[in-house]
């Protein structure tokens, strides 16, 4: 009996154990999907804090955006985030957004940063399915290259749970430029300087330094565009200059139309048409190439007029002297007229080059990453005008020496050209002639008129280009 | 007869150019008493101007001008302003297109020729301009070389040797690498003469070469021209106001007025015994 | 969408309090509360009460030109603020335009609208002297709060991703019948956009730009001057997508760009605020008071119905 009882108890125990095991197994099985429904980290990102760049630099303040959705059977009461060793939440401020779909929910909370930890406690539990976003401004990642994850815990109605690891955030070590900026941050004179609202807004040393580094690629893009575009502009311009002086009406008409349309419309408009119009016609061109093309075409119209006026400003005596040596039209142009034209138009062409170089800024409106684009973005991020001042400096680096060059060349031409005869006249004399009407030419012409009282010289002036085809 | 230029004006109905032999014969008969040129038997004129007419708008500048120039002859054309002498000169290398008439160089008609042929003819006709018309972007030496290398296709060394030779001949051996702007007007004109001579042309046309010069610089240029005339055997047609030069150097003096040749003859004949009263008046005025 | 004047789920950490307090002590003691309130940082009832109790201490309301409220906006963000075809900035229309006009009316001021580039507004307000207020659908962010003050929020918003209908149809796993706000749609769209070579146009200086930079790290974010440029560029094939404020994008896709559609909403739950200089707390205070009154008397709801339809 006793044995029997014992036996029975044993069986009962076994059964109980099995039952418990089964129940436990069931519980585990039931619990497993619940786990899967727990708080899910949707995304974790850090705002690029490289001034003007797109990387996240360690050791410097950035904004961490952490997003998670509350699991189905959960009620979230608090979240703790942990920054990897070396990073810090110290001094950060946290903006909490709770959303149900697209609707913002009003939830009050308290965020407490402490070293590498940040605890956010909600005043009321956040219901299942809600999206929770923490935007933590003023955090810093470790100052070393690497991919970092944000770990942590959260509390639901059941107690503390481990937070799934966040997606990794790529961080780079602090750059020398940022180091210099940080150093400037601590200088008393910088602080004094910045206490003046004007200096702070237009010439903030920290931004000056960082924008120099970050605007540099934009400057290179500007230079590259204009340097690639300009040789084409010169060739096209020469071509249209000769077309405009052609004896064939149709060729002249084509050149006149081309030149007048391009000179008569804003470059801005031409850029828009090229960048928005061509793709709509199914023509897809790389924006940098298209930018170069638009700049080249626009400049070519101005250059065509400069060249034409320059060619027509060469005294008729030069054509006659060349002709008297037996030179043909092409030979005269290449050996005699163009070399002189180049010298004469160099100042005007340089001015046009400067204009073109500055006009590359208009390409920023269609998303070409050039100097102004970088400056604009940096101004948008920093809310400070200094990047535009930096851009101005970058423009001046190129334009000031060129302006100096123009002055020098103009002086040399003034000194070297005298005693030249009258100029051949084309069919039309337009305002552009005035552009090239150097004082010395006027002087030479006056001197010439004086030296030649012979009235037979009041004849129509020799027109070499139009005549020789006789 | 070659096709005339489209500038031909039917109001000037000129006969076709004469056949070479006939023309030479006629010219010889006409010129032998008017020039001190040493005529050779069977010689043909190097330049023939027949029935040359030129009109600018409604202004007839040249009226049926006929003139022959012989190899090695020095012809000086005189005349008041507006007489058409410069225009005639410029017609000879077609810097002006004649309205009607014929220009023949060594019996080749150049009026109405194609552009390419015209350039071939022009290499044989040098020209010195009133305003020098040096190429300002080239040095003195390069000015003299450019025609040789680009038109005559001489080698650079050959052209340079020739340039050095001709610049030395005009007394500018020490100015060869100067830019035109660094030279005086007289020096520039001498470079221009060297530039023309270096092409070894059949004839050189001088279009008032000293008119644009300050008086003190005239002499140097005239000396060079005199040297060229007396020592080189170059054929020269000179439009000028320099009576002394004409008297000393010319084989024949041509006096033009109102677009026609009024009188021509040896310097002695024209200066000392002008047949026409307008010639006499002009020479009197100038010499006063 | 939900409208509010006083809420905000912001939290003010202690160090921030200290910093602000230090800064504000230079102006006036009462400013602490004002700054905290108008900064959208503190929605704690206590702060609001403080604001109310200290209200009488506020200095006299001053604007740059007496009787005038000079407001800068890019006026290229329908239906928030825009210039109707053929009109000038004087005849600006939109939800925010009506709202600012209503506020100004309550303050006894007439509004002068100035049309400027979006990214220059905050620097101009900060610089002071030329403009009283910036009203261009500014999202309240902590970075901006370091430069200027915000009024209380008058509207909540989200971001939207716009693509051409043709491109949207080719997104794998994309189902136009799904909820636009659903994560499935956003994930599907993100998977095709977060790819090297993809160009995403955004308006320079916006939250859309920041989102694109942070979340589409493989794509190139192209910042442009205004939303119209972004959409026109998208339409012509220069860019693959545009990210900007959801209600505005929805409006444009419906009204002007038939071949574009909002392929996904990005739940950001951001709040719009009016930009006012930190040097003019009296204006911020007055604007907040007017906003509260407009909320109470139903004007805000009325405007919401007028511009976005009662459905929202």
mmCIF file of N, CA and C in Angstrom, chain A residues 247 316-329 331 335-337 339-340 343 415-422 448 451-457 459-460 462 466-470, chain B residues 6-7 54 56-57 61 81-87 90 93 95-97 113 115 119 122-123 125-127 129-131 133-138 146-147 150-151 153 181 195 199 208 211-212:
data_model
loop_
_atom_site.group_PDB
_atom_site.id
_atom_site.type_symbol
_atom_site.label_atom_id
_atom_site.label_comp_id
_atom_site.label_asym_id
_atom_site.label_seq_id
_atom_site.Cartn_x
_atom_site.Cartn_y
_atom_site.Cartn_z
ATOM 1 N N UNK A 247 29.809 86.519 -96.436
ATOM 2 C CA UNK A 247 29.133 87.241 -97.514
ATOM 3 C C UNK A 247 27.808 86.572 -97.867
ATOM 4 N N UNK A 316 42.459 98.600 -92.032
ATOM 5 C CA UNK A 316 42.383 98.068 -93.388
ATOM 6 C C UNK A 316 43.771 97.918 -93.989
ATOM 7 N N UNK A 317 44.690 98.761 -93.545
ATOM 8 C CA UNK A 317 46.061 98.707 -94.048
ATOM 9 C C UNK A 317 46.707 97.352 -93.804
ATOM 10 N N UNK A 318 46.294 96.675 -92.750
ATOM 11 C CA UNK A 318 46.860 95.362 -92.463
ATOM 12 C C UNK A 318 46.427 94.352 -93.514
ATOM 13 N N UNK A 319 45.158 94.432 -93.921
ATOM 14 C CA UNK A 319 44.679 93.534 -94.981
ATOM 15 C C UNK A 319 45.407 93.855 -96.281
ATOM 16 N N UNK A 320 45.578 95.160 -96.548
ATOM 17 C CA UNK A 320 46.212 95.568 -97.796
ATOM 18 C C UNK A 320 47.660 95.128 -97.822
ATOM 19 N N UNK A 321 48.349 95.309 -96.694
ATOM 20 C CA UNK A 321 49.754 94.918 -96.644
ATOM 21 C C UNK A 321 49.871 93.417 -96.871
ATOM 22 N N UNK A 322 48.983 92.655 -96.232
ATOM 23 C CA UNK A 322 49.016 91.201 -96.396
ATOM 24 C C UNK A 322 48.700 90.834 -97.842
ATOM 25 N N UNK A 323 47.685 91.504 -98.399
ATOM 26 C CA UNK A 323 47.308 91.216 -99.780
ATOM 27 C C UNK A 323 48.463 91.543 -100.719
ATOM 28 N N UNK A 324 49.180 92.646 -100.450
ATOM 29 C CA UNK A 324 50.250 93.058 -101.349
ATOM 30 C C UNK A 324 51.418 92.074 -101.302
ATOM 31 N N UNK A 325 51.451 91.247 -100.228
ATOM 32 C CA UNK A 325 52.487 90.213 -100.167
ATOM 33 C C UNK A 325 52.002 88.933 -100.841
ATOM 34 N N UNK A 326 50.754 88.965 -101.297
ATOM 35 C CA UNK A 326 50.220 87.788 -101.973
ATOM 36 C C UNK A 326 49.536 86.800 -101.037
ATOM 37 N N UNK A 327 49.194 87.252 -99.842
ATOM 38 C CA UNK A 327 48.530 86.333 -98.908
ATOM 39 C C UNK A 327 47.053 86.203 -99.263
ATOM 40 N N UNK A 328 46.548 84.991 -99.194
ATOM 41 C CA UNK A 328 45.123 84.751 -99.394
ATOM 42 C C UNK A 328 44.357 85.113 -98.139
ATOM 43 N N UNK A 329 43.045 84.969 -98.234
ATOM 44 C CA UNK A 329 42.188 85.366 -97.117
ATOM 45 C C UNK A 329 42.475 84.569 -95.844
ATOM 46 N N UNK A 331 45.141 82.828 -95.078
ATOM 47 C CA UNK A 331 46.496 83.080 -94.601
ATOM 48 C C UNK A 331 46.572 84.432 -93.883
ATOM 49 N N UNK A 335 47.707 84.509 -90.081
ATOM 50 C CA UNK A 335 49.042 85.033 -89.763
ATOM 51 C C UNK A 335 49.030 86.488 -89.321
ATOM 52 N N UNK A 336 48.079 87.252 -89.825
ATOM 53 C CA UNK A 336 48.147 88.696 -89.600
ATOM 54 C C UNK A 336 46.995 89.194 -88.713
ATOM 55 N N UNK A 337 45.769 88.884 -89.092
ATOM 56 C CA UNK A 337 44.628 89.519 -88.421
ATOM 57 C C UNK A 337 44.370 88.902 -87.044
ATOM 58 N N UNK A 339 46.258 87.114 -84.917
ATOM 59 C CA UNK A 339 47.208 87.408 -83.836
ATOM 60 C C UNK A 339 47.031 88.821 -83.276
ATOM 61 N N UNK A 340 46.718 89.761 -84.156
ATOM 62 C CA UNK A 340 46.507 91.127 -83.664
ATOM 63 C C UNK A 340 45.183 91.228 -82.934
ATOM 64 N N UNK A 343 45.443 90.017 -79.376
ATOM 65 C CA UNK A 343 46.022 91.019 -78.479
ATOM 66 C C UNK A 343 45.001 92.092 -78.117
ATOM 67 N N UNK A 415 50.425 101.357 -75.342
ATOM 68 C CA UNK A 415 51.774 101.827 -75.654
ATOM 69 C C UNK A 415 52.260 101.327 -77.012
ATOM 70 N N UNK A 416 51.843 100.127 -77.398
ATOM 71 C CA UNK A 416 52.473 99.512 -78.570
ATOM 72 C C UNK A 416 51.777 99.852 -79.873
ATOM 73 N N UNK A 417 50.543 100.296 -79.831
ATOM 74 C CA UNK A 417 49.855 100.511 -81.090
ATOM 75 C C UNK A 417 49.702 101.988 -81.395
ATOM 76 N N UNK A 418 50.330 102.389 -82.434
ATOM 77 C CA UNK A 418 50.127 103.752 -82.904
ATOM 78 C C UNK A 418 50.393 103.757 -84.390
ATOM 79 N N UNK A 419 49.916 104.775 -85.068
ATOM 80 C CA UNK A 419 50.180 104.910 -86.494
ATOM 81 C C UNK A 419 49.468 103.883 -87.338
ATOM 82 N N UNK A 420 48.399 103.301 -86.829
ATOM 83 C CA UNK A 420 47.651 102.352 -87.630
ATOM 84 C C UNK A 420 46.562 103.075 -88.407
ATOM 85 N N UNK A 421 46.225 102.534 -89.558
ATOM 86 C CA UNK A 421 45.268 103.180 -90.451
ATOM 87 C C UNK A 421 43.838 102.957 -90.028
ATOM 88 N N UNK A 422 42.900 103.341 -90.913
ATOM 89 C CA UNK A 422 41.483 103.183 -90.593
ATOM 90 C C UNK A 422 41.089 101.718 -90.624
ATOM 91 N N UNK A 448 45.936 109.651 -88.858
ATOM 92 C CA UNK A 448 45.886 109.195 -90.240
ATOM 93 C C UNK A 448 45.126 110.195 -91.107
ATOM 94 N N UNK A 451 47.176 113.127 -91.859
ATOM 95 C CA UNK A 451 48.279 112.904 -92.778
ATOM 96 C C UNK A 451 47.806 112.743 -94.212
ATOM 97 N N UNK A 452 46.545 112.532 -94.384
ATOM 98 C CA UNK A 452 46.029 112.239 -95.718
ATOM 99 C C UNK A 452 44.978 113.249 -96.136
ATOM 100 N N UNK A 453 45.373 114.380 -96.567
ATOM 101 C CA UNK A 453 44.376 115.359 -96.982
ATOM 102 C C UNK A 453 43.724 114.961 -98.307
ATOM 103 N N UNK A 454 44.336 113.982 -98.985
ATOM 104 C CA UNK A 454 43.876 113.572 -100.298
ATOM 105 C C UNK A 454 42.400 113.166 -100.272
ATOM 106 N N UNK A 455 41.511 113.916 -100.930
ATOM 107 C CA UNK A 455 40.084 113.624 -100.827
ATOM 108 C C UNK A 455 39.705 112.294 -101.467
ATOM 109 N N UNK A 456 40.556 111.775 -102.340
ATOM 110 C CA UNK A 456 40.176 110.505 -102.953
ATOM 111 C C UNK A 456 40.140 109.391 -101.916
ATOM 112 N N UNK A 457 40.710 109.672 -100.756
ATOM 113 C CA UNK A 457 40.664 108.660 -99.695
ATOM 114 C C UNK A 457 39.342 108.654 -98.964
ATOM 115 N N UNK A 459 36.883 107.726 -100.266
ATOM 116 C CA UNK A 459 36.154 106.659 -100.961
ATOM 117 C C UNK A 459 35.660 105.623 -99.943
ATOM 118 N N UNK A 460 34.728 104.789 -100.359
ATOM 119 C CA UNK A 460 34.317 103.707 -99.471
ATOM 120 C C UNK A 460 35.534 102.872 -99.106
ATOM 121 N N UNK A 462 38.007 99.937 -98.237
ATOM 122 C CA UNK A 462 38.272 98.587 -98.738
ATOM 123 C C UNK A 462 37.624 97.519 -97.862
ATOM 124 N N UNK A 466 34.451 90.945 -98.230
ATOM 125 C CA UNK A 466 33.290 90.880 -99.103
ATOM 126 C C UNK A 466 33.680 90.934 -100.558
ATOM 127 N N UNK A 467 34.851 91.414 -100.826
ATOM 128 C CA UNK A 467 35.186 91.705 -102.210
ATOM 129 C C UNK A 467 35.916 90.605 -102.923
ATOM 130 N N UNK A 468 36.775 89.905 -102.242
ATOM 131 C CA UNK A 468 37.747 89.121 -102.976
ATOM 132 C C UNK A 468 37.151 88.000 -103.782
ATOM 133 N N UNK A 469 35.890 87.692 -103.509
ATOM 134 C CA UNK A 469 35.268 86.603 -104.237
ATOM 135 C C UNK A 469 34.907 86.977 -105.662
ATOM 136 N N UNK A 470 35.199 88.180 -106.059
ATOM 137 C CA UNK A 470 34.779 88.687 -107.365
ATOM 138 C C UNK A 470 35.172 87.760 -108.505
ATOM 139 N N UNK B 6 32.776 91.140 -112.090
ATOM 140 C CA UNK B 6 31.360 91.487 -112.075
ATOM 141 C C UNK B 6 31.165 92.959 -111.744
ATOM 142 N N UNK B 7 32.283 93.619 -111.395
ATOM 143 C CA UNK B 7 32.172 95.054 -111.160
ATOM 144 C C UNK B 7 32.173 95.833 -112.471
ATOM 145 N N UNK B 54 37.995 103.985 -113.239
ATOM 146 C CA UNK B 54 37.601 103.619 -111.874
ATOM 147 C C UNK B 54 36.590 104.639 -111.367
ATOM 148 N N UNK B 56 34.109 105.669 -108.067
ATOM 149 C CA UNK B 56 33.624 105.481 -106.694
ATOM 150 C C UNK B 56 32.280 106.159 -106.626
ATOM 151 N N UNK B 57 31.234 105.362 -106.358
ATOM 152 C CA UNK B 57 29.871 105.897 -106.402
ATOM 153 C C UNK B 57 29.688 106.616 -107.746
ATOM 154 N N UNK B 61 37.064 108.555 -110.858
ATOM 155 C CA UNK B 61 38.388 108.927 -110.385
ATOM 156 C C UNK B 61 39.448 108.712 -111.465
ATOM 157 N N UNK B 81 46.376 116.594 -105.304
ATOM 158 C CA UNK B 81 45.513 115.702 -104.542
ATOM 159 C C UNK B 81 44.238 115.443 -105.325
ATOM 160 N N UNK B 82 43.790 114.188 -105.323
ATOM 161 C CA UNK B 82 42.543 113.866 -105.988
ATOM 162 C C UNK B 82 42.699 113.656 -107.474
ATOM 163 N N UNK B 83 43.941 113.595 -107.951
ATOM 164 C CA UNK B 83 44.136 113.417 -109.388
ATOM 165 C C UNK B 83 43.956 111.967 -109.806
ATOM 166 N N UNK B 84 43.892 111.050 -108.823
ATOM 167 C CA UNK B 84 43.668 109.641 -109.132
ATOM 168 C C UNK B 84 44.942 108.831 -109.197
ATOM 169 N N UNK B 85 46.096 109.457 -108.848
ATOM 170 C CA UNK B 85 47.361 108.753 -108.999
ATOM 171 C C UNK B 85 47.488 107.572 -108.034
ATOM 172 N N UNK B 86 47.048 107.774 -106.790
ATOM 173 C CA UNK B 86 47.112 106.666 -105.844
ATOM 174 C C UNK B 86 46.163 105.541 -106.243
ATOM 175 N N UNK B 87 44.995 105.931 -106.724
ATOM 176 C CA UNK B 87 44.022 104.926 -107.137
ATOM 177 C C UNK B 87 44.580 104.091 -108.282
ATOM 178 N N UNK B 90 46.986 101.653 -106.895
ATOM 179 C CA UNK B 90 46.337 100.572 -106.144
ATOM 180 C C UNK B 90 45.605 99.621 -107.081
ATOM 181 N N UNK B 93 47.880 96.453 -108.318
ATOM 182 C CA UNK B 93 47.872 95.149 -107.646
ATOM 183 C C UNK B 93 46.480 94.815 -107.116
ATOM 184 N N UNK B 95 44.342 96.248 -105.345
ATOM 185 C CA UNK B 95 43.788 96.660 -104.056
ATOM 186 C C UNK B 95 42.500 97.440 -104.309
ATOM 187 N N UNK B 96 42.452 98.077 -105.477
ATOM 188 C CA UNK B 96 41.187 98.619 -105.972
ATOM 189 C C UNK B 96 40.823 97.810 -107.200
ATOM 190 N N UNK B 97 39.544 97.434 -107.295
ATOM 191 C CA UNK B 97 39.123 96.701 -108.480
ATOM 192 C C UNK B 97 38.730 97.718 -109.550
ATOM 193 N N UNK B 113 40.824 88.045 -112.939
ATOM 194 C CA UNK B 113 41.326 86.699 -112.636
ATOM 195 C C UNK B 113 40.727 86.192 -111.339
ATOM 196 N N UNK B 115 40.715 84.582 -107.494
ATOM 197 C CA UNK B 115 41.384 84.999 -106.270
ATOM 198 C C UNK B 115 42.763 84.370 -106.157
ATOM 199 N N UNK B 119 46.477 86.270 -106.107
ATOM 200 C CA UNK B 119 47.521 86.200 -105.100
ATOM 201 C C UNK B 119 48.860 85.831 -105.728
ATOM 202 N N UNK B 122 50.095 88.977 -107.160
ATOM 203 C CA UNK B 122 50.493 89.968 -106.158
ATOM 204 C C UNK B 122 51.862 89.711 -105.571
ATOM 205 N N UNK B 123 52.269 88.417 -105.491
ATOM 206 C CA UNK B 123 53.604 88.158 -104.968
ATOM 207 C C UNK B 123 54.651 88.816 -105.862
ATOM 208 N N UNK B 125 54.306 91.723 -107.271
ATOM 209 C CA UNK B 125 54.168 93.178 -107.209
ATOM 210 C C UNK B 125 54.335 93.602 -105.749
ATOM 211 N N UNK B 126 55.432 94.260 -105.457
ATOM 212 C CA UNK B 126 55.607 94.741 -104.096
ATOM 213 C C UNK B 126 54.885 96.059 -103.910
ATOM 214 N N UNK B 127 54.564 96.370 -102.618
ATOM 215 C CA UNK B 127 53.914 97.659 -102.405
ATOM 216 C C UNK B 127 54.409 98.271 -101.109
ATOM 217 N N UNK B 129 53.406 101.365 -98.544
ATOM 218 C CA UNK B 129 52.238 102.205 -98.278
ATOM 219 C C UNK B 129 52.635 103.514 -97.611
ATOM 220 N N UNK B 130 51.757 104.467 -97.786
ATOM 221 C CA UNK B 130 51.954 105.748 -97.113
ATOM 222 C C UNK B 130 52.090 105.562 -95.596
ATOM 223 N N UNK B 131 51.244 104.677 -95.050
ATOM 224 C CA UNK B 131 51.243 104.476 -93.594
ATOM 225 C C UNK B 131 52.015 103.241 -93.175
ATOM 226 N N UNK B 133 52.051 100.339 -92.789
ATOM 227 C CA UNK B 133 51.300 99.107 -92.613
ATOM 228 C C UNK B 133 52.191 97.926 -92.244
ATOM 229 N N UNK B 134 53.114 98.164 -91.339
ATOM 230 C CA UNK B 134 53.861 97.036 -90.790
ATOM 231 C C UNK B 134 52.904 96.242 -89.911
ATOM 232 N N UNK B 135 53.232 94.966 -89.711
ATOM 233 C CA UNK B 135 52.404 94.140 -88.837
ATOM 234 C C UNK B 135 52.869 94.375 -87.407
ATOM 235 N N UNK B 136 52.025 94.989 -86.584
ATOM 236 C CA UNK B 136 52.510 95.456 -85.278
ATOM 237 C C UNK B 136 52.860 94.318 -84.325
ATOM 238 N N UNK B 137 52.360 93.114 -84.619
ATOM 239 C CA UNK B 137 52.639 92.015 -83.687
ATOM 240 C C UNK B 137 53.926 91.294 -84.051
ATOM 241 N N UNK B 138 54.587 91.741 -85.122
ATOM 242 C CA UNK B 138 55.824 91.069 -85.539
ATOM 243 C C UNK B 138 56.992 92.055 -85.464
ATOM 244 N N UNK B 146 57.738 87.262 -92.982
ATOM 245 C CA UNK B 146 56.441 86.581 -93.002
ATOM 246 C C UNK B 146 55.957 86.286 -94.421
ATOM 247 N N UNK B 147 56.146 87.226 -95.326
ATOM 248 C CA UNK B 147 55.725 86.991 -96.706
ATOM 249 C C UNK B 147 56.561 85.907 -97.359
ATOM 250 N N UNK B 150 55.460 82.450 -95.570
ATOM 251 C CA UNK B 150 54.070 82.031 -95.710
ATOM 252 C C UNK B 150 53.607 82.012 -97.166
ATOM 253 N N UNK B 151 54.161 82.908 -97.995
ATOM 254 C CA UNK B 151 53.676 82.974 -99.377
ATOM 255 C C UNK B 151 54.664 82.285 -100.325
ATOM 256 N N UNK B 153 57.000 80.348 -99.414
ATOM 257 C CA UNK B 153 57.351 79.048 -98.820
ATOM 258 C C UNK B 153 58.863 78.850 -98.738
ATOM 259 N N UNK B 181 56.376 99.365 -83.072
ATOM 260 C CA UNK B 181 56.049 100.482 -82.189
ATOM 261 C C UNK B 181 57.297 101.117 -81.588
ATOM 262 N N UNK B 195 60.647 94.779 -96.586
ATOM 263 C CA UNK B 195 59.647 93.724 -96.684
ATOM 264 C C UNK B 195 59.236 93.507 -98.142
ATOM 265 N N UNK B 199 60.695 90.075 -101.179
ATOM 266 C CA UNK B 199 59.863 89.158 -101.952
ATOM 267 C C UNK B 199 60.382 89.000 -103.389
ATOM 268 N N UNK B 208 52.969 107.256 -102.090
ATOM 269 C CA UNK B 208 53.330 108.404 -101.251
ATOM 270 C C UNK B 208 54.110 107.966 -100.004
ATOM 271 N N UNK B 211 54.818 110.762 -97.322
ATOM 272 C CA UNK B 211 53.818 111.773 -96.957
ATOM 273 C C UNK B 211 53.474 111.760 -95.476
ATOM 274 N N UNK B 212 53.557 110.590 -94.844
ATOM 275 C CA UNK B 212 53.140 110.512 -93.446
ATOM 276 C C UNK B 212 54.301 110.747 -92.492
#
